[in-house]
GROMACS .gro file of C-alpha atoms in nm:
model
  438
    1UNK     CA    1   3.220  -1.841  -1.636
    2UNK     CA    2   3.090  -1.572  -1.885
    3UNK     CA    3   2.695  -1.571  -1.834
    4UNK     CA    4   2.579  -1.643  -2.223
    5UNK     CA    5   2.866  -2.000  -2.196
    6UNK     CA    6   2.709  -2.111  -1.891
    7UNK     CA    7   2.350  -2.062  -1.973
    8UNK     CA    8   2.433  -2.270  -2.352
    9UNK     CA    9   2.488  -2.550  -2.035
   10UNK     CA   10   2.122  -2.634  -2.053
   11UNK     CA   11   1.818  -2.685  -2.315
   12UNK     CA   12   1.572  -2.395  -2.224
   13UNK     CA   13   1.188  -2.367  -2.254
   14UNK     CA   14   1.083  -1.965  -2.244
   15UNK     CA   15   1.251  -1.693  -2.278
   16UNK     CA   16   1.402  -1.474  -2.020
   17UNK     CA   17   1.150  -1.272  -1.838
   18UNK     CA   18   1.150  -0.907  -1.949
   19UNK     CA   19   0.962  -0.594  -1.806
   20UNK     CA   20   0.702  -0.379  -2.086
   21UNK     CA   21   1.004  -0.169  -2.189
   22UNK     CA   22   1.231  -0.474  -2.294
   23UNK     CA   23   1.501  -0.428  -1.973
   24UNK     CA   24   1.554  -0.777  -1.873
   25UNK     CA   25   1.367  -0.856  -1.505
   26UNK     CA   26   1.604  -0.854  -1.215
   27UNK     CA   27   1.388  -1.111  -1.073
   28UNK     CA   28   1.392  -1.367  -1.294
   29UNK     CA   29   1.424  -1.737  -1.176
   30UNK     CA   30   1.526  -2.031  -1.319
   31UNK     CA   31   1.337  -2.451  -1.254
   32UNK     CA   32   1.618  -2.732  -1.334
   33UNK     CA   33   1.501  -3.059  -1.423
   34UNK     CA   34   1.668  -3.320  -1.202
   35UNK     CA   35   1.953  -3.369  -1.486
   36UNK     CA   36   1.966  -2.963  -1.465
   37UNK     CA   37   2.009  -2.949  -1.082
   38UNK     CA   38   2.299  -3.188  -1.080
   39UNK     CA   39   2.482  -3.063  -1.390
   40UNK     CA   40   2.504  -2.738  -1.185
   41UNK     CA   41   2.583  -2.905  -0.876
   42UNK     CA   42   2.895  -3.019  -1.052
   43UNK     CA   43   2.939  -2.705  -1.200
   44UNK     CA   44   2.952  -2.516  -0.865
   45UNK     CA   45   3.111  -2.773  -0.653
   46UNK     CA   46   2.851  -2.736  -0.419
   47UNK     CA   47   2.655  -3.086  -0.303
   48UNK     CA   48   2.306  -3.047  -0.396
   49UNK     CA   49   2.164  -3.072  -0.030
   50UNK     CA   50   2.343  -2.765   0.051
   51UNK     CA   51   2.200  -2.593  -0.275
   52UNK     CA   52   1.825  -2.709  -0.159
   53UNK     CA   53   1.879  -2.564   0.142
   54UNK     CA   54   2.049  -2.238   0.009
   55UNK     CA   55   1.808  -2.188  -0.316
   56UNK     CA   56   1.424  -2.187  -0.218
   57UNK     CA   57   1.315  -2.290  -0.604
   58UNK     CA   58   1.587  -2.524  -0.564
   59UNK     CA   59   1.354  -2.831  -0.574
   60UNK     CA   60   1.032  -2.718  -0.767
   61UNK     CA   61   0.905  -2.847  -1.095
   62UNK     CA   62   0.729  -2.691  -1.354
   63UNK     CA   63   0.513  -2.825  -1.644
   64UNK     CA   64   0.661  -2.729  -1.921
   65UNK     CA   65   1.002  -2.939  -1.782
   66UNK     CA   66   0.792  -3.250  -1.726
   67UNK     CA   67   0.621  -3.241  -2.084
   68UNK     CA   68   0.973  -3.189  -2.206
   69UNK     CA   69   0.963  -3.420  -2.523
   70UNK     CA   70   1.279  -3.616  -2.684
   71UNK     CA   71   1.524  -3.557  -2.331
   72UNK     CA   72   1.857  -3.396  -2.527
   73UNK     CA   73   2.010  -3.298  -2.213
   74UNK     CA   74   1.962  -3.114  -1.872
   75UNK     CA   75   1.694  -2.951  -1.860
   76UNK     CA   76   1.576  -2.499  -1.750
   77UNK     CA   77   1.309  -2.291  -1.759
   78UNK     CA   78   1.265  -1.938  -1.665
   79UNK     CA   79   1.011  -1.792  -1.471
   80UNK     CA   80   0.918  -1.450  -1.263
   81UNK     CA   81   1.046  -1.517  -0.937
   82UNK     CA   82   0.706  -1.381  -0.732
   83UNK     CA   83   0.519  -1.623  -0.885
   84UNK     CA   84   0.730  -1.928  -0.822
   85UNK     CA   85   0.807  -1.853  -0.467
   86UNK     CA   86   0.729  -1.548  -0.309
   87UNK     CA   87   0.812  -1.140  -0.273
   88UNK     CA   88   1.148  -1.060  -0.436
   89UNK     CA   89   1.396  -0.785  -0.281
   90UNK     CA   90   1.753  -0.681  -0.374
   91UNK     CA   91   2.026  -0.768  -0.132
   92UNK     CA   92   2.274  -0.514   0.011
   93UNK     CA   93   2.541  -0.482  -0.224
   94UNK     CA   94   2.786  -0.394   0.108
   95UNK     CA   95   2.718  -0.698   0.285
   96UNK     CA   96   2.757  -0.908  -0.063
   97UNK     CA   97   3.069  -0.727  -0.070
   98UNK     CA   98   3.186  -0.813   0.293
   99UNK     CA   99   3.085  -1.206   0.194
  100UNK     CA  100   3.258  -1.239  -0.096
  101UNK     CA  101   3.482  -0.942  -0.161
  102UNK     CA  102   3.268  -0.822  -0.470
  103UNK     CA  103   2.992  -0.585  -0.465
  104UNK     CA  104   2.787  -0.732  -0.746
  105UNK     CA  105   2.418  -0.712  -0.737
  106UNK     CA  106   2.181  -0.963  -0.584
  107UNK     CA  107   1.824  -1.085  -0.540
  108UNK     CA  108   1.652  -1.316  -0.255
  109UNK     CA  109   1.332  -1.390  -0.186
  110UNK     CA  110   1.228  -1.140   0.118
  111UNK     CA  111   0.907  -1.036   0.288
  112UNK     CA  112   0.825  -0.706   0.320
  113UNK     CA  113   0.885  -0.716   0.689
  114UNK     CA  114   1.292  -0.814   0.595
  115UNK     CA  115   1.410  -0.528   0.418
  116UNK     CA  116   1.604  -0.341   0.643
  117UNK     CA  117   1.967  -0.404   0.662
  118UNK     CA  118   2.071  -0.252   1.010
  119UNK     CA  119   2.444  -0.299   0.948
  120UNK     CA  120   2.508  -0.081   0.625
  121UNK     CA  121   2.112   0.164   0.719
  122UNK     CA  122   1.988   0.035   0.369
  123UNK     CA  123   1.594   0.000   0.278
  124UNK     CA  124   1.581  -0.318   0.043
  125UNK     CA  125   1.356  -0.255  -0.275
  126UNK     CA  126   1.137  -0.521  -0.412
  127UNK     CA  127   1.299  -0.666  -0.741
  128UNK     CA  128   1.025  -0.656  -0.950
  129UNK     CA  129   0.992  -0.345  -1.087
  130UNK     CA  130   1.094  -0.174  -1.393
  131UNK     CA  131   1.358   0.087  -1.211
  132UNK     CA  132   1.713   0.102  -1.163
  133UNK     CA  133   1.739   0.196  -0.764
  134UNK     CA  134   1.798  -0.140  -0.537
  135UNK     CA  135   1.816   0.031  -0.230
  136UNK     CA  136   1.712   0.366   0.016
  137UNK     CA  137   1.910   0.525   0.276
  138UNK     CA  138   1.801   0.471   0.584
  139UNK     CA  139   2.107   0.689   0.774
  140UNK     CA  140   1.895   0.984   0.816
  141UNK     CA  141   1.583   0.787   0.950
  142UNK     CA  142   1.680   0.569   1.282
  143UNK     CA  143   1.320   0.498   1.329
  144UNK     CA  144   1.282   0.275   1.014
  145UNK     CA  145   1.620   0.089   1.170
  146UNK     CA  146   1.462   0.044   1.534
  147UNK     CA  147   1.136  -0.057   1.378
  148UNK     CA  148   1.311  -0.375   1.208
  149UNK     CA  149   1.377  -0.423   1.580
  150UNK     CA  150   1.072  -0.424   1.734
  151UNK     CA  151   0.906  -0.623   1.518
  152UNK     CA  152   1.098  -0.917   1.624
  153UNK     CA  153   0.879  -0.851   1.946
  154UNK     CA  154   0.542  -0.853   1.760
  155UNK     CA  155   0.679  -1.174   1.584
  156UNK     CA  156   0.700  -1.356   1.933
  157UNK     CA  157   0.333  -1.214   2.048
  158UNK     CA  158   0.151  -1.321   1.703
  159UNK     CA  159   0.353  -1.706   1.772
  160UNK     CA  160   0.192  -1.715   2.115
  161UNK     CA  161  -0.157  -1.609   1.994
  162UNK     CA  162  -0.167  -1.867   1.722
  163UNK     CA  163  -0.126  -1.632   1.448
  164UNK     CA  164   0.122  -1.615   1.156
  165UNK     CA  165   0.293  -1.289   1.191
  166UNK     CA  166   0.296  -1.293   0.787
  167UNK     CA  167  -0.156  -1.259   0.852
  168UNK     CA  168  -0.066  -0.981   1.092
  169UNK     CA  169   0.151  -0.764   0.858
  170UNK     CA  170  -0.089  -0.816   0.587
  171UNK     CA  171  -0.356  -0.658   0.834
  172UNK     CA  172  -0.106  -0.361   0.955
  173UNK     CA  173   0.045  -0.315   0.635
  174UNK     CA  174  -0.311  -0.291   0.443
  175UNK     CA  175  -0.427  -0.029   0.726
  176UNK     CA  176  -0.114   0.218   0.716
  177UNK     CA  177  -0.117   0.225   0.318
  178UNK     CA  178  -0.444   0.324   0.340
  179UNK     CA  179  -0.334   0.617   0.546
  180UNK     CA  180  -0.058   0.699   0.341
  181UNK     CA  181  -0.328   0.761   0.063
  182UNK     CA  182  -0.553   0.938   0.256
  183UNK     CA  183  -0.263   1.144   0.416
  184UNK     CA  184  -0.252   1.366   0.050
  185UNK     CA  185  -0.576   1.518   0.287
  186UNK     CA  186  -0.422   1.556   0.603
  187UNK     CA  187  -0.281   1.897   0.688
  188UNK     CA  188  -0.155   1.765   1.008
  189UNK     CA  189   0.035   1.510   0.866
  190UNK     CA  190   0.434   1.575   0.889
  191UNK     CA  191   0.601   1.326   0.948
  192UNK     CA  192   0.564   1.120   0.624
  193UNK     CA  193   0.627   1.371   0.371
  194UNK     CA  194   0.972   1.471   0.579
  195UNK     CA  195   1.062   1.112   0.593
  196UNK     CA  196   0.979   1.069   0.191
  197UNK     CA  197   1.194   1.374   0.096
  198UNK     CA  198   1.476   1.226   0.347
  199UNK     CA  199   1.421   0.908   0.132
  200UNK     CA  200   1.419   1.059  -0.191
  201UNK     CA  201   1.784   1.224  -0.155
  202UNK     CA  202   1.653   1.554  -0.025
  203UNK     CA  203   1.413   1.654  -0.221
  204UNK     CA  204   1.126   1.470  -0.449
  205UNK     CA  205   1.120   1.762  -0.645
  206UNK     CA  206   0.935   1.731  -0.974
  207UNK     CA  207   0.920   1.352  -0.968
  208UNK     CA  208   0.693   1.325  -0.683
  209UNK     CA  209   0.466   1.033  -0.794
  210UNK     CA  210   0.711   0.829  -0.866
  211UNK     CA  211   0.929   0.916  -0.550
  212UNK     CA  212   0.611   0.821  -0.384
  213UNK     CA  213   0.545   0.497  -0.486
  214UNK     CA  214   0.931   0.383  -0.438
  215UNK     CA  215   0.981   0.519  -0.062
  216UNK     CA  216   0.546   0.432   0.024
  217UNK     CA  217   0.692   0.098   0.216
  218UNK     CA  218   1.015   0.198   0.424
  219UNK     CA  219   0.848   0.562   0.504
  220UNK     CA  220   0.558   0.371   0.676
  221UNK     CA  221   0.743   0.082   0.836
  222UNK     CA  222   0.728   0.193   1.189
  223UNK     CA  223   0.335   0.224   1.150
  224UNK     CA  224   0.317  -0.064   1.042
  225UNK     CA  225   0.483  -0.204   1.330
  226UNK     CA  226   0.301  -0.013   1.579
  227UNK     CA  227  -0.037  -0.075   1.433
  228UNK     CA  228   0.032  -0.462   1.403
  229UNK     CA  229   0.101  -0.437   1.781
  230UNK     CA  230  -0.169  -0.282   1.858
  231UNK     CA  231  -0.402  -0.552   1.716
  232UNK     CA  232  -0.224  -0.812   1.900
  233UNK     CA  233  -0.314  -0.633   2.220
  234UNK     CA  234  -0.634  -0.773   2.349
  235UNK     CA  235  -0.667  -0.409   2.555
  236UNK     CA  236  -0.693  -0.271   2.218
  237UNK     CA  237  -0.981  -0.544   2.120
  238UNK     CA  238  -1.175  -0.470   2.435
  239UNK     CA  239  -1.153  -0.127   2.337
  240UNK     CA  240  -1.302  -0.125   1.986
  241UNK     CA  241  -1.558  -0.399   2.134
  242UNK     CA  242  -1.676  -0.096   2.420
  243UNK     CA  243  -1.701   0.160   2.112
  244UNK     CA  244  -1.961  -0.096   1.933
  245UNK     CA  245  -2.186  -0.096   2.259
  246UNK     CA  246  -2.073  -0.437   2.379
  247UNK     CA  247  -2.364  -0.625   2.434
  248UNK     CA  248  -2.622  -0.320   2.344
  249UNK     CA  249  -2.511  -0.287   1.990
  250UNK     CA  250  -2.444   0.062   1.834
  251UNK     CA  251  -2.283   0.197   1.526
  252UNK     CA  252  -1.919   0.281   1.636
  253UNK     CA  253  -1.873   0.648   1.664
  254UNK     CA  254  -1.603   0.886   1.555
  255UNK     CA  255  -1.438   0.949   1.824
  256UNK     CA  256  -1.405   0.655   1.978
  257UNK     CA  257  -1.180   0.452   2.236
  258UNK     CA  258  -1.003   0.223   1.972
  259UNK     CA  259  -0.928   0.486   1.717
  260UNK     CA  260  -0.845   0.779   1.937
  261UNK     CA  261  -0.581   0.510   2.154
  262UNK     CA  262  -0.446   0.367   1.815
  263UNK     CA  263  -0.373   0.715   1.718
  264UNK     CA  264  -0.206   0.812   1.992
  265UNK     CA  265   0.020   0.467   1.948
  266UNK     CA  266   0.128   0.576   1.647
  267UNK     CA  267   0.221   0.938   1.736
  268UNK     CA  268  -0.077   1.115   1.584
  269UNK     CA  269  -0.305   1.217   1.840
  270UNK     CA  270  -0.543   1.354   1.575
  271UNK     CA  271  -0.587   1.053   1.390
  272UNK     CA  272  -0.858   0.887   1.556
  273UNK     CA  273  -1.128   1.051   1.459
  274UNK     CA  274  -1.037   1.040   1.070
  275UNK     CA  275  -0.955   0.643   1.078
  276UNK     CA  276  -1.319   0.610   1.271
  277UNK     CA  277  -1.470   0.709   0.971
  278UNK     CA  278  -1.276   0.535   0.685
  279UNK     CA  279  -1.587   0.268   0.671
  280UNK     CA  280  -1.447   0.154   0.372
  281UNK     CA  281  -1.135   0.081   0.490
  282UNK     CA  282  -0.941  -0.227   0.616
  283UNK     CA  283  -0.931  -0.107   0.957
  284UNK     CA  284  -1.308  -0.043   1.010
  285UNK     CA  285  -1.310  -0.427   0.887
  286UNK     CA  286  -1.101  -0.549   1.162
  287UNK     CA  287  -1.272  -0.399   1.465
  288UNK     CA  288  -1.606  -0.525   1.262
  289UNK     CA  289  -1.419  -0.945   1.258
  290UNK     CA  290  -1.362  -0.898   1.615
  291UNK     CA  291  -1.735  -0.740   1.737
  292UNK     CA  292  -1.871  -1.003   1.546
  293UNK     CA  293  -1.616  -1.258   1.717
  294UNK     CA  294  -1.727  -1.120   2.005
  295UNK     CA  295  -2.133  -1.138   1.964
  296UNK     CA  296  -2.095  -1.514   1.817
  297UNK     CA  297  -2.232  -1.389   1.483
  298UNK     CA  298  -2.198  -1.676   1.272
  299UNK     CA  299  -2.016  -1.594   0.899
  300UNK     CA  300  -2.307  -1.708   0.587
  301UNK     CA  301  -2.166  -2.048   0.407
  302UNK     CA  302  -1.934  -1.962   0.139
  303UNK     CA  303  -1.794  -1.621   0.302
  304UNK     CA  304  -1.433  -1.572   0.511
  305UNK     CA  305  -1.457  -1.324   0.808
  306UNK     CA  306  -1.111  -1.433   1.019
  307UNK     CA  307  -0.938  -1.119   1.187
  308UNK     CA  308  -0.623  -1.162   0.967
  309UNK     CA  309  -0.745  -1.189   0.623
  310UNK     CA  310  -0.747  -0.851   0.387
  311UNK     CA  311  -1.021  -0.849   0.144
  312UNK     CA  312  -0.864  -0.839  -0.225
  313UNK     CA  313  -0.936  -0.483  -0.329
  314UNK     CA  314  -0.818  -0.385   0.018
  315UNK     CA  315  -0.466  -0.493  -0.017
  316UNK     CA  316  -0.203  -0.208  -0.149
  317UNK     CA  317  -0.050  -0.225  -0.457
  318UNK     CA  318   0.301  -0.342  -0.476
  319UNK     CA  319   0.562  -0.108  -0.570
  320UNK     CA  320   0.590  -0.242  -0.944
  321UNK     CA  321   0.192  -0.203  -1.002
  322UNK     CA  322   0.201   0.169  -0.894
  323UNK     CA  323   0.512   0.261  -1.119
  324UNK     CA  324   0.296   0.066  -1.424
  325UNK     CA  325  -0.037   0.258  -1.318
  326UNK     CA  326   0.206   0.589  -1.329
  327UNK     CA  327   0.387   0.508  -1.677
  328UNK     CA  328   0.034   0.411  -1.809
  329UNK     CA  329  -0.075   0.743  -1.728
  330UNK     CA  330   0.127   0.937  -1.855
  331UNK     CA  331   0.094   0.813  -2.192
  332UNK     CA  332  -0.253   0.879  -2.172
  333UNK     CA  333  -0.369   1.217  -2.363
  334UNK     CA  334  -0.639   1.432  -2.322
  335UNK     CA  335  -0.967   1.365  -2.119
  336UNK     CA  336  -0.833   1.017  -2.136
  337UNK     CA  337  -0.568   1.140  -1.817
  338UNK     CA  338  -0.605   0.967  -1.499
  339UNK     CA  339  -0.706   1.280  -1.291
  340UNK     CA  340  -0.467   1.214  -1.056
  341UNK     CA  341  -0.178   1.321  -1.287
  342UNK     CA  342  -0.380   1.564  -1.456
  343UNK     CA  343  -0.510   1.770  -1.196
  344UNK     CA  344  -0.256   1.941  -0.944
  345UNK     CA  345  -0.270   1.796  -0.561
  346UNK     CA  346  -0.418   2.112  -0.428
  347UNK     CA  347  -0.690   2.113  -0.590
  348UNK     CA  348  -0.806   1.759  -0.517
  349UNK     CA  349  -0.717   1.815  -0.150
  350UNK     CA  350  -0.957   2.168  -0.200
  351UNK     CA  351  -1.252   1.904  -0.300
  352UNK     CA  352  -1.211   1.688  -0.035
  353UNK     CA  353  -1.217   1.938   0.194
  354UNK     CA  354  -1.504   2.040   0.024
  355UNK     CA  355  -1.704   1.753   0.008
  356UNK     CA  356  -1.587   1.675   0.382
  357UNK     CA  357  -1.731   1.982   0.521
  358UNK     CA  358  -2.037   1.899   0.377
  359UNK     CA  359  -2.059   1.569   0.481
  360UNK     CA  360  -1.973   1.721   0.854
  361UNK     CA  361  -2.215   1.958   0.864
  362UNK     CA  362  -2.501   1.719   0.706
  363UNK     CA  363  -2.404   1.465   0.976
  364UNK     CA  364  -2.479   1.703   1.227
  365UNK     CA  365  -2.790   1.780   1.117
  366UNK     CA  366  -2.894   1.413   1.187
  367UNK     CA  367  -3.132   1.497   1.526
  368UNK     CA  368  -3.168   1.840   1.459
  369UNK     CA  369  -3.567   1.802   1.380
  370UNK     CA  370  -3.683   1.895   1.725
  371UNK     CA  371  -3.788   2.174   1.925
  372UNK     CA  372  -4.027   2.417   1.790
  373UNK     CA  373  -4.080   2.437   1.430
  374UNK     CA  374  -3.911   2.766   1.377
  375UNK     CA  375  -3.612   2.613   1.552
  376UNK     CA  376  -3.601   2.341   1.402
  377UNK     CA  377  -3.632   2.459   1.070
  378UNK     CA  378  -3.405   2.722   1.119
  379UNK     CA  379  -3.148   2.460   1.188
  380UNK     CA  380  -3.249   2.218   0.898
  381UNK     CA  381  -3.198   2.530   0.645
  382UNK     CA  382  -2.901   2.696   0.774
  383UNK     CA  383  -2.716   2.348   0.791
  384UNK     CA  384  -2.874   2.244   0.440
  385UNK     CA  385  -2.818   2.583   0.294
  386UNK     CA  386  -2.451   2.581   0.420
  387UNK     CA  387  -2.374   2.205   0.291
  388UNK     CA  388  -2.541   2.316  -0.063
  389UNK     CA  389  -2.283   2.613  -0.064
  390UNK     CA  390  -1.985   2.374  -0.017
  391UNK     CA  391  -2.148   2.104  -0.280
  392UNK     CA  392  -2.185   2.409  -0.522
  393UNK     CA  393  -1.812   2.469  -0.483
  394UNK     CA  394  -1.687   2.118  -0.520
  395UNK     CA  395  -1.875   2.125  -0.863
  396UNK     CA  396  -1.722   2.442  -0.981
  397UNK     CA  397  -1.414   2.300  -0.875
  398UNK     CA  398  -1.444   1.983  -1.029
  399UNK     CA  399  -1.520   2.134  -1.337
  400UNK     CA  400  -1.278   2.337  -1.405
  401UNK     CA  401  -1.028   2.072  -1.353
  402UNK     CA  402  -1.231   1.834  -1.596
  403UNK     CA  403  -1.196   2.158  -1.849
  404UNK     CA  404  -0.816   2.149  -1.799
  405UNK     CA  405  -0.792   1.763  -1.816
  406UNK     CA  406  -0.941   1.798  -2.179
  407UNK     CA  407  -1.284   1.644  -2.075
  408UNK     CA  408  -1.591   1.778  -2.370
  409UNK     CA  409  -1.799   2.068  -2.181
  410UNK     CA  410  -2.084   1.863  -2.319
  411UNK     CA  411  -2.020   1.527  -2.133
  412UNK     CA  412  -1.936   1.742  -1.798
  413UNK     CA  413  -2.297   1.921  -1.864
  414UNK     CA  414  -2.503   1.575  -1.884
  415UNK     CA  415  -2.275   1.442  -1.593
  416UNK     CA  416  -2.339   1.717  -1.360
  417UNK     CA  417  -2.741   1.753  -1.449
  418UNK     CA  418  -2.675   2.091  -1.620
  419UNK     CA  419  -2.769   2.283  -1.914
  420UNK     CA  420  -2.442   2.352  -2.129
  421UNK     CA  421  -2.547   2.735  -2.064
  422UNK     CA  422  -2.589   2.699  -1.712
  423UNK     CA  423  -2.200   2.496  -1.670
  424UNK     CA  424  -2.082   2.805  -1.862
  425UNK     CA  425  -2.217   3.002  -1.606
  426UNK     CA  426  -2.075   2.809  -1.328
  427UNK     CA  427  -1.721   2.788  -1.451
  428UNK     CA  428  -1.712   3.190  -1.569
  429UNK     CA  429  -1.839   3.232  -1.177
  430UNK     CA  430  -1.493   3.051  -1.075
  431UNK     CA  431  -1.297   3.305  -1.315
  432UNK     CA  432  -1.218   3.561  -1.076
  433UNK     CA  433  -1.160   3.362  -0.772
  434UNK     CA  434  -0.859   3.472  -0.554
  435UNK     CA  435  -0.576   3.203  -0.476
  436UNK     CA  436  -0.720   2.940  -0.716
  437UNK     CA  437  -0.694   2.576  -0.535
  438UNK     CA  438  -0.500   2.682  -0.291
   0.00000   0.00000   0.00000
């Protein structure tokens, strides 16, 4: 049946969803009132037991069926498809093909740890976001394949330590994203950028951002896998309860046990000490859940501290929220730029490289006040004088990209503590620099 002749089959409440820029959403669902469900039943020639089991919105209600006023026939309504039941993905078109001998597009509901299809070496996008691509090859990357694999494994060891492997992913998934962020500042990183040109055709080329945000989930898979593994292992728990002093408590250092091992796990030897000092971060939260599991610290009324729960502003953003955040952007003129599209990736990896080696050399001047006084001062300056240097630098730095973003001179000036004559000064000093932010 022609699409617009069988949808005039029911009376509908809403519209159809659509994304911002008016292209219908491929992950639209649809709630039948009972009279709904059976009219298609008939229509289909399919018993409606078999549909409830097929369909997962199958059986759900909504409101705005039950307040339905004056009957007139079966009953529809449409909604977004993540909020009704959970995480939309595309299907493979081949295997749709191989089922029913037509390779139309479809959508199911999917987790993010079920969107590999091994037979035709195809990521699985999520559905709802405003882009045309349903799928990544995965022929070129065997490692995103095996890692489907082997996280039937990690399902089986999460089952038989109580835990939902769903609470698990969340945990991995949440740690590895915030590497892949971080990993902009990571020289030694290689692996993830080959694997996201690999994903991207070949070559990101100019459309990096966006090539980013579509590839961020299959390129890290195996991580993810590894890392959720790794917190299942209660050698890894021991370890990051030894780093915290066991039972003479200490702050846990940078290069310790846990980090250094998980690193090593997950084929990055060098790792461990950057992930020890991500306090911030969703890892640094788990090792704290399970020292304070450990010493029997009791959580305040009112608070959640389990081992598998992400706090909210710790979980990554989906796929459709990062190509919305990078559309909303680019609209944006002027100062009013998010400075991540306005100011070139070198030069935000130059200041944090700056501000890092600051921060390194400050930290190290933590016990330095000992000895004799000329000693010790010698050490306090040198180190002081050294991190003021790099801070000096960052501001220059940041500056001049604020200039180039189209931020006022003025606002920079009051911002940065500095007379408008003296931020003239600074960014004329930056003039004749060689290599730029290289």
């Amino acid at each position: 049946m022609d699409d617009a002749a069988l949808l005039t089959s029911w009376r509908w409440r809403g519209h159809r969803p659509r994304h911002e820029s008016g292209v219908l959403r491929a992950d639209a669902e649809v709630l039948l009132d009972e009279a709904g469900r059976r009219l298609l039943a008939g229509l289909c020639g399919v018993g409606e037991e078999v549909l409830g089991r097929a369909l997962p919105a199958w059986g759900l209600d909504d409101e705005r069926l039950a307040s339905r006023v004056g009957g007139g026939g079966p009953g529809a309504v449409w909604r977004v498809g993540g909020a009704v039941v959970g995480p939309v993905a595309f299907g493979c078109r081949s295997c749709a093909a191989r089922r029913t001998g037509t390779p139309v597009r479809v959508v199911r509901y999917a987790q993010r740890w079920e969107r590999v299809c091994a037979r035709h070496g195809r990521w699985l996008l999520d559905a709802d976001a405003d882009q045309a691509l349903e799928s990544l090859d995965l022929r070129g990357l065997p490692e995103v394949v095996a890692a489907q694999r082997r996280w039937a494994g990690v399902v089986r060891r999460a089952v038989r330590a109580g835990v939902g492997p769903g609470e698990v992913f969340a945990v991995a998934w949440a740690v590895v994203c915030r590497w892949w962020d971080l990993a902009l500042g990571w020289p030694e990183e290689r692996v993830w950028p080959a694997r996201l040109h690999v994903l991207a055709g070949g070559d990101a080329g100019g459309d990096f951002w966006r090539w980013r945000a579509v590839v961020r989930d299959a390129a890290v898979f195996p991580e993810v896998v590894e890392v959720a593994a790794a917190l299942l292992d209660p050698e890894m728990a021991e370890l990051a309860w030894q780093d915290s002093g066991a039972g003479r408590p200490r702050a846990l250092p940078a290069d310790g046990a846990f980090c250094r091992r998980l690193g090593e796990r997950v084929g990055r030897p060098w790792l461990g000490p950057l992930a020890a000092v991500d306090f911030g971060g969703p890892l640094i939260a788990w090792m704290g859940a399970v020292i304070r599991r450990r010493r029997g610290v009791a959580v305040p009324p009112g608070h959640r501290d389990g081992l598998w729960w992400v706090r909210r502003e710790l979980q990554p953003a989906g796929m459709a929220a990062q190509l919305r955040a990078l559309t909303k952007e680019a609209r944006l003129p002027g100062s009013g730029t998010v400075w991540r599209s306005a100011v070139a990736p070198e030069r935000r990896m130059l200041i944090d490289n700056l501000l890092d080696d600051a921060q390194e050399q400050l930290v190290q001047l933590r016990g330095a006040q000992r000895g004799s006084s000329a000693e010790a001062a010698e050490r306090l300056l040198k180190g002081l004088g050294y991190s003021i240097g790099r801070l000096q630098e960052a501001v220059r730095e940041v500056s001049e990209a604020a200039v180039e973003a189209g931020v006022r001179p003025e606002d920079m000036a009051a911002w940065a503590g500095l007379s408008p004559g003296a931020l003239a000064e600074l960014l004329g000093a930056g003039g004749g620099r060689d290599g730029g932010g290289a």
